[in-house]
Tab-separated table of C-alpha atoms and ligand atoms in Angstrom:
chain	number	residue	atom	x	y	z
A	1	MET	CA	14.633	4.899	0.181
A	2	LEU	CA	15.862	3.123	-2.778
A	3	LYS	CA	13.279	0.249	-2.515
A	4	LEU	CA	9.791	0.253	-1.307
A	5	ASP	CA	9.893	-1.462	2.061
A	6	THR	CA	6.405	-2.167	3.037
A	7	SER	CA	7.041	-5.221	5.303
A	8	ASN	CA	5.573	-3.574	8.275
A	9	ARG	CA	2.446	-2.508	6.410
A	10	PRO	CA	0.549	-0.423	6.283
A	11	GLN	CA	2.758	2.637	6.438
A	12	VAL	CA	1.167	6.115	6.958
A	13	MET	CA	1.822	8.848	4.329
A	14	GLY	CA	1.190	12.306	5.588
A	15	ILE	CA	-0.163	14.993	3.249
A	16	VAL	CA	1.916	18.228	3.072
A	17	ASN	CA	0.061	20.376	0.563
A	18	VAL	CA	1.740	23.549	-0.702
A	19	THR	CA	-1.037	24.506	-3.161
A	20	PRO	CA	-2.897	27.645	-2.591
A	21	ASP	CA	-6.304	26.008	-3.480
A	22	SER	CA	-6.378	22.570	-1.903
A	23	PHE	CA	-9.781	21.382	-1.195
A	24	SER	CA	-9.161	20.353	2.379
A	25	ASP	CA	-7.691	22.850	4.933
A	26	GLY	CA	-5.630	20.194	6.770
A	27	GLY	CA	-2.353	19.514	5.189
A	28	LEU	CA	-2.244	23.047	3.713
A	29	ALA	CA	0.876	24.941	4.129
A	30	ASP	CA	1.555	28.343	2.525
A	31	SER	CA	5.119	28.788	3.364
A	32	PRO	CA	8.153	26.528	3.730
A	33	ASP	CA	8.217	27.181	7.454
A	34	GLU	CA	4.573	26.290	7.986
A	35	ALA	CA	5.061	23.119	5.878
A	36	PHE	CA	8.020	22.332	8.096
A	37	ARG	CA	5.946	22.834	11.241
A	38	LEU	CA	3.127	20.597	9.925
A	39	ALA	CA	5.580	17.920	8.940
A	40	GLN	CA	7.442	18.167	12.216
A	41	VAL	CA	4.098	17.407	14.034
A	42	MET	CA	3.493	14.500	11.588
A	43	VAL	CA	6.869	13.019	12.441
A	44	ALA	CA	6.288	13.262	16.303
A	45	ASP	CA	2.894	11.575	15.580
A	46	GLY	CA	4.603	8.584	13.785
A	47	VAL	CA	4.340	9.416	10.068
A	48	ASP	CA	6.292	7.040	7.751
A	49	ILE	CA	6.358	9.007	4.581
A	50	LEU	CA	5.819	12.702	3.851
A	51	ASP	CA	4.042	13.603	0.650
A	52	VAL	CA	4.637	16.959	-0.709
A	53	GLY	CA	2.459	18.403	-3.592
A	54	GLY	CA	2.385	21.671	-5.349
A	55	GLU	CA	-0.312	20.956	-7.966
A	56	SER	CA	-4.017	20.873	-6.913
A	57	THR	CA	-5.683	18.070	-8.457
A	58	ARG	CA	-9.037	18.476	-6.818
A	59	PRO	CA	-12.069	18.344	-9.236
A	60	GLY	CA	-12.028	21.626	-11.286
A	61	ALA	CA	-8.549	22.725	-10.346
A	62	ALA	CA	-6.549	24.903	-12.711
A	63	GLU	CA	-3.296	23.834	-14.185
A	64	VAL	CA	-0.020	25.044	-12.751
A	65	THR	CA	3.236	25.570	-14.650
A	66	ALA	CA	6.246	23.384	-13.887
A	67	GLN	CA	8.201	26.483	-12.882
A	68	ALA	CA	5.446	27.543	-10.466
A	69	GLU	CA	5.290	23.965	-8.966
A	70	ILE	CA	9.071	23.791	-8.549
A	71	GLU	CA	8.971	27.110	-6.746
A	72	ARG	CA	6.311	25.636	-4.381
A	73	VAL	CA	7.727	22.232	-3.663
A	74	VAL	CA	11.593	22.478	-3.775
A	75	PRO	CA	12.053	24.869	-0.820
A	76	VAL	CA	9.725	22.549	1.220
A	77	ILE	CA	11.449	19.410	0.192
A	78	ARG	CA	14.884	20.980	1.094
A	79	ARG	CA	13.596	21.852	4.651
A	80	LEU	CA	11.848	18.574	5.227
A	81	GLY	CA	15.175	16.728	4.578
A	82	GLU	CA	16.317	17.284	8.158
A	83	LEU	CA	13.261	15.410	9.437
A	84	GLY	CA	14.726	12.021	8.370
A	85	ARG	CA	11.699	10.625	6.775
A	86	PRO	CA	11.290	9.542	3.105
A	87	ILE	CA	9.710	12.322	1.031
A	88	SER	CA	7.534	11.769	-1.945
A	89	VAL	CA	6.657	14.368	-4.577
A	90	ASP	CA	3.080	14.535	-5.684
A	91	THR	CA	3.564	15.599	-9.330
A	92	SER	CA	3.095	14.598	-12.955
A	93	LYS	CA	5.676	16.861	-14.627
A	94	PRO	CA	9.079	15.451	-15.505
A	95	GLU	CA	10.772	18.911	-14.714
A	96	VAL	CA	9.355	18.849	-11.266
A	97	MET	CA	10.307	15.242	-10.625
A	98	THR	CA	13.858	15.955	-11.441
A	99	ALA	CA	13.964	19.171	-9.228
A	100	ALA	CA	12.359	17.487	-6.393
A	101	VAL	CA	14.552	14.400	-6.384
A	102	ASN	CA	17.604	16.733	-6.554
A	103	ALA	CA	16.226	18.623	-3.614
A	104	GLY	CA	15.931	15.337	-1.569
A	105	ALA	CA	12.725	13.632	-2.527
A	106	THR	CA	13.032	9.918	-2.640
A	107	MET	CA	9.780	8.884	-4.231
A	108	ILE	CA	7.511	10.046	-7.078
A	109	ASN	CA	3.683	10.034	-6.471
A	110	ASP	CA	2.035	10.576	-9.911
A	111	VAL	CA	-1.783	10.945	-10.114
A	112	ARG	CA	-1.206	10.415	-14.036
A	113	ALA	CA	0.849	7.271	-13.604
A	114	LEU	CA	3.844	8.628	-15.538
A	115	THR	CA	1.755	9.173	-18.653
A	116	GLU	CA	2.875	12.799	-19.289
A	117	PRO	CA	5.547	13.100	-22.098
A	118	GLY	CA	8.914	12.365	-20.741
A	119	ALA	CA	7.742	11.263	-17.289
A	120	LEU	CA	8.455	7.567	-17.685
A	121	GLU	CA	11.896	8.139	-18.861
A	122	THR	CA	12.557	10.870	-16.190
A	123	ALA	CA	11.416	8.576	-13.255
A	124	ALA	CA	13.460	5.660	-14.622
A	125	GLN	CA	16.682	7.787	-14.726
A	126	LEU	CA	15.924	9.214	-11.348
A	127	ALA	CA	15.733	5.694	-10.015
A	128	VAL	CA	13.449	6.436	-7.111
A	129	PRO	CA	10.208	4.453	-6.280
A	130	VAL	CA	7.104	5.494	-8.081
A	131	CYS	CA	3.294	5.359	-7.193
A	132	LEU	CA	1.189	4.953	-10.336
A	133	MET	CA	-2.401	6.204	-9.831
A	134	HIS	CA	-5.557	5.578	-11.931
A	135	MET	CA	-7.403	8.756	-13.005
A	136	GLN	CA	-10.319	8.900	-15.621
A	137	GLY	CA	-10.089	12.096	-17.581
A	138	GLN	CA	-8.362	15.317	-16.206
A	139	PRO	CA	-9.027	17.147	-13.028
A	140	ASP	CA	-10.899	19.961	-14.579
A	141	THR	CA	-13.661	17.665	-15.838
A	142	MET	CA	-13.203	14.254	-14.475
A	143	GLN	CA	-16.182	14.346	-12.119
A	144	GLN	CA	-18.764	15.491	-14.776
A	145	ALA	CA	-19.870	11.856	-15.902
A	146	PRO	CA	-17.446	9.245	-14.865
A	147	THR	CA	-18.488	5.855	-16.561
A	148	TYR	CA	-17.118	2.357	-16.409
A	149	ARG	CA	-18.217	-1.064	-17.552
A	150	ASP	CA	-16.704	-2.567	-14.488
A	151	VAL	CA	-14.686	-0.096	-12.465
A	152	VAL	CA	-12.410	-2.550	-10.618
A	153	SER	CA	-11.353	-4.518	-13.706
A	154	GLU	CA	-10.857	-1.340	-15.721
A	155	VAL	CA	-8.704	0.354	-13.114
A	156	ARG	CA	-6.739	-2.896	-12.632
A	157	GLU	CA	-6.146	-3.252	-16.318
A	158	PHE	CA	-4.938	0.285	-16.643
A	159	LEU	CA	-2.507	-0.229	-13.726
A	160	ALA	CA	-1.274	-3.536	-15.124
A	161	ALA	CA	-0.420	-1.715	-18.335
A	162	ARG	CA	1.346	1.079	-16.499
A	163	ILE	CA	3.266	-1.425	-14.525
A	164	GLU	CA	4.356	-3.073	-17.703
A	165	ALA	CA	5.283	0.284	-19.294
A	166	CYS	CA	7.432	1.015	-16.240
A	167	CYS	CA	9.220	-2.218	-16.306
A	168	LYS	CA	9.945	-1.782	-20.086
A	169	ALA	CA	11.315	1.764	-19.285
A	170	GLY	CA	13.671	0.125	-16.774
A	171	ILE	CA	11.989	0.871	-13.460
A	172	PRO	CA	12.198	-2.429	-11.493
A	173	LYS	CA	8.981	-3.842	-10.242
A	174	ASP	CA	10.082	-3.652	-6.555
A	175	MET	CA	10.172	0.121	-6.969
A	176	ILE	CA	6.578	0.397	-8.131
A	177	CYS	CA	3.370	0.933	-6.206
A	178	ILE	CA	-0.190	1.377	-7.531
A	179	ASP	CA	-3.235	3.335	-6.413
A	180	PRO	CA	-6.825	2.987	-7.711
A	181	GLY	CA	-7.122	6.800	-7.493
A	182	PHE	CA	-10.195	7.248	-5.100
A	183	GLY	CA	-12.268	10.289	-6.337
A	184	PHE	CA	-10.384	10.743	-9.729
A	185	GLY	CA	-13.004	10.389	-12.309
A	186	LYS	CA	-15.172	8.244	-10.138
A	187	THR	CA	-18.579	8.396	-8.411
A	188	THR	CA	-19.138	7.563	-4.858
A	189	ARG	CA	-20.432	4.099	-5.895
A	190	HIS	CA	-17.315	3.545	-8.104
A	191	ASN	CA	-15.141	4.482	-5.169
A	192	LEU	CA	-17.161	2.225	-2.869
A	193	GLN	CA	-16.754	-0.603	-5.294
A	194	LEU	CA	-13.112	-0.158	-5.528
A	195	LEU	CA	-12.666	-0.119	-1.792
A	196	SER	CA	-14.790	-3.144	-1.159
A	197	ARG	CA	-12.765	-5.175	-3.875
A	198	LEU	CA	-9.417	-3.588	-2.920
A	199	GLU	CA	-7.874	-7.092	-2.395
A	200	SER	CA	-8.333	-7.861	-6.053
A	201	PHE	CA	-5.309	-5.365	-6.773
A	202	GLN	CA	-3.047	-7.899	-4.941
A	203	SER	CA	-2.960	-9.985	-8.036
A	204	LEU	CA	-0.765	-7.273	-9.674
A	205	ALA	CA	1.882	-8.227	-7.111
A	206	VAL	CA	2.960	-4.745	-6.147
A	207	PRO	CA	2.073	-2.592	-2.924
A	208	VAL	CA	-1.165	-0.877	-3.081
A	209	LEU	CA	-1.360	2.903	-1.865
A	210	VAL	CA	-4.817	4.525	-1.074
A	211	GLY	CA	-5.921	8.066	-0.591
A	212	LEU	CA	-9.272	8.272	1.065
A	213	SER	CA	-8.756	11.082	3.582
A	214	ARG	CA	-11.628	13.508	3.738
A	215	LYS	CA	-12.676	12.689	0.193
A	216	SER	CA	-16.101	13.351	-1.146
A	217	MET	CA	-17.096	9.678	-0.863
A	218	ILE	CA	-16.643	9.972	2.907
A	219	GLY	CA	-18.692	13.190	2.868
A	220	GLU	CA	-21.511	11.523	0.728
A	221	VAL	CA	-21.725	8.539	2.984
A	222	THR	CA	-21.631	10.418	6.282
A	223	GLY	CA	-23.374	13.604	5.258
A	224	LYS	CA	-20.403	15.534	6.767
A	225	PRO	CA	-18.485	18.578	5.389
A	226	VAL	CA	-14.686	18.265	4.822
A	227	ALA	CA	-13.845	19.386	8.368
A	228	ALA	CA	-15.923	16.622	9.950
A	229	ARG	CA	-14.719	13.677	7.835
A	230	MET	CA	-11.955	12.382	10.297
A	231	ALA	CA	-13.864	9.458	11.791
A	232	GLY	CA	-15.185	8.352	8.236
A	233	SER	CA	-11.685	8.613	6.908
A	234	LEU	CA	-10.216	6.515	9.759
A	235	SER	CA	-12.857	3.818	9.164
A	236	ALA	CA	-11.945	3.915	5.429
A	237	ALA	CA	-8.298	3.680	6.252
A	238	VAL	CA	-8.755	0.552	8.484
A	239	LEU	CA	-10.908	-1.055	5.874
A	240	ALA	CA	-8.186	-0.517	3.224
A	241	ALA	CA	-5.732	-1.997	5.695
A	242	CYS	CA	-7.759	-5.139	6.147
A	243	LYS	CA	-8.016	-5.434	2.343
A	244	GLY	CA	-4.282	-5.314	1.977
A	245	ALA	CA	-3.290	-1.589	1.453
A	246	SER	CA	0.407	-0.996	2.129
A	247	ILE	CA	0.509	2.737	2.160
A	248	ILE	CA	-2.312	5.058	3.421
A	249	ARG	CA	-2.231	8.694	2.474
A	250	VAL	CA	-3.854	10.853	5.057
A	251	HIS	CA	-4.228	14.438	6.515
A	252	ASP	CA	-4.879	13.160	10.096
A	253	VAL	CA	-1.724	11.446	10.825
A	254	ALA	CA	-1.906	11.010	14.701
A	255	GLU	CA	-5.444	9.411	14.539
A	256	THR	CA	-4.562	7.217	11.583
A	257	VAL	CA	-1.355	5.986	13.288
A	258	ASP	CA	-3.404	4.975	16.279
A	259	ALA	CA	-6.079	3.206	14.072
A	260	ILE	CA	-3.332	1.448	12.290
A	261	LYS	CA	-1.663	0.312	15.585
A	262	ILE	CA	-5.068	-1.375	16.368
A	263	PHE	CA	-5.057	-3.056	12.994
A	264	LYS	CA	-1.392	-4.363	13.442
A	265	ALA	CA	-2.014	-5.519	16.903
A	266	VAL	CA	-5.023	-7.514	16.057
A	267	ASN	CA	-3.241	-8.918	12.988
A	268	ARG	CA	-0.205	-10.037	14.842
A	269	GLU	CA	-2.479	-12.297	17.062
A	270	SER	CA	-4.316	-13.735	14.021
A	271	LEU	CA	-1.139	-14.998	12.408
B	1	7PJ	C1	-4.226	11.274	-4.081
B	1	7PJ	C2	-2.936	11.627	-4.469
B	1	7PJ	C3	-4.507	9.835	-4.051
B	1	7PJ	C4	-2.306	9.475	-4.623
B	1	7PJ	C5	-4.133	13.387	-4.248
B	1	7PJ	C6	-6.495	14.761	-2.105
B	1	7PJ	C7	-6.383	15.065	-3.517
B	1	7PJ	N1	-1.991	10.810	-4.676
B	1	7PJ	N2	-3.057	13.049	-4.500
B	1	7PJ	N3	-3.490	9.101	-4.279
B	1	7PJ	N4	-4.992	12.358	-3.958
B	1	7PJ	N5	-1.363	8.611	-4.795
B	1	7PJ	O1	-5.509	14.690	-1.416
B	1	7PJ	O2	-7.756	14.550	-1.762
B	1	7PJ	O3	-5.660	9.404	-3.819
B	1	7PJ	S1	-4.706	15.087	-4.141
């Protein structure tokens, strides 16, 4: 995947976590074999992109070294290559980006929007599409007291600045997508405001990716624990699709693919 092709939007991105402490059980694989089996099921269920992550970014998570992250993700990316789907690597570290792309990853998904030292230059050199996500603060403390004057305009301004930084570093605009970063330094209200005004990110003229699957905002609104958030997550996914999202990052691939099929079928008739 040298360009982001989101003409048949939205695409479904399946989460393949290889972190030992991910917040949600689904998508958790603790060996390359298990990750492969999980991804195989996702492919059979119609996934469009596989997202492999080796750094837990859940609230309060501890940091991982680049070497540890490489040891987690590279064997998995190598094995997933034979599934014939684009693979993105969920990382902020330039060393991991390079190792992952050399192992077969075709996209970089960075929750820190290429702000780590060397990340921008590395991504430009690797010449793969990138996802720039907004986060306020750092995972260990980001949920303590997130505050915004206007969350939608602040997130949009940050992402506009990161798009510009990427373009200056030599990453073409058609290789960039953005993500408001649900749950990353945001209260449930902030998350709901971002989702309700997701269309306003269209003005940045790049595809929008959303990650809402099983997140705490779904739990707070429905009153359900992580294991019972699928219906809430599907509703959020369809709402995001209606508001222009191009890529939806999820744990429950089969169910999301069905929900998106309904969205697409209805959309085709309304053209
Ligand atoms: C996101 C992510 C997200 C993007 C995670 C989780 C926490 N990458 N990586 N967007 N979330 N682009 O899966 O709940 O929302 S890790």
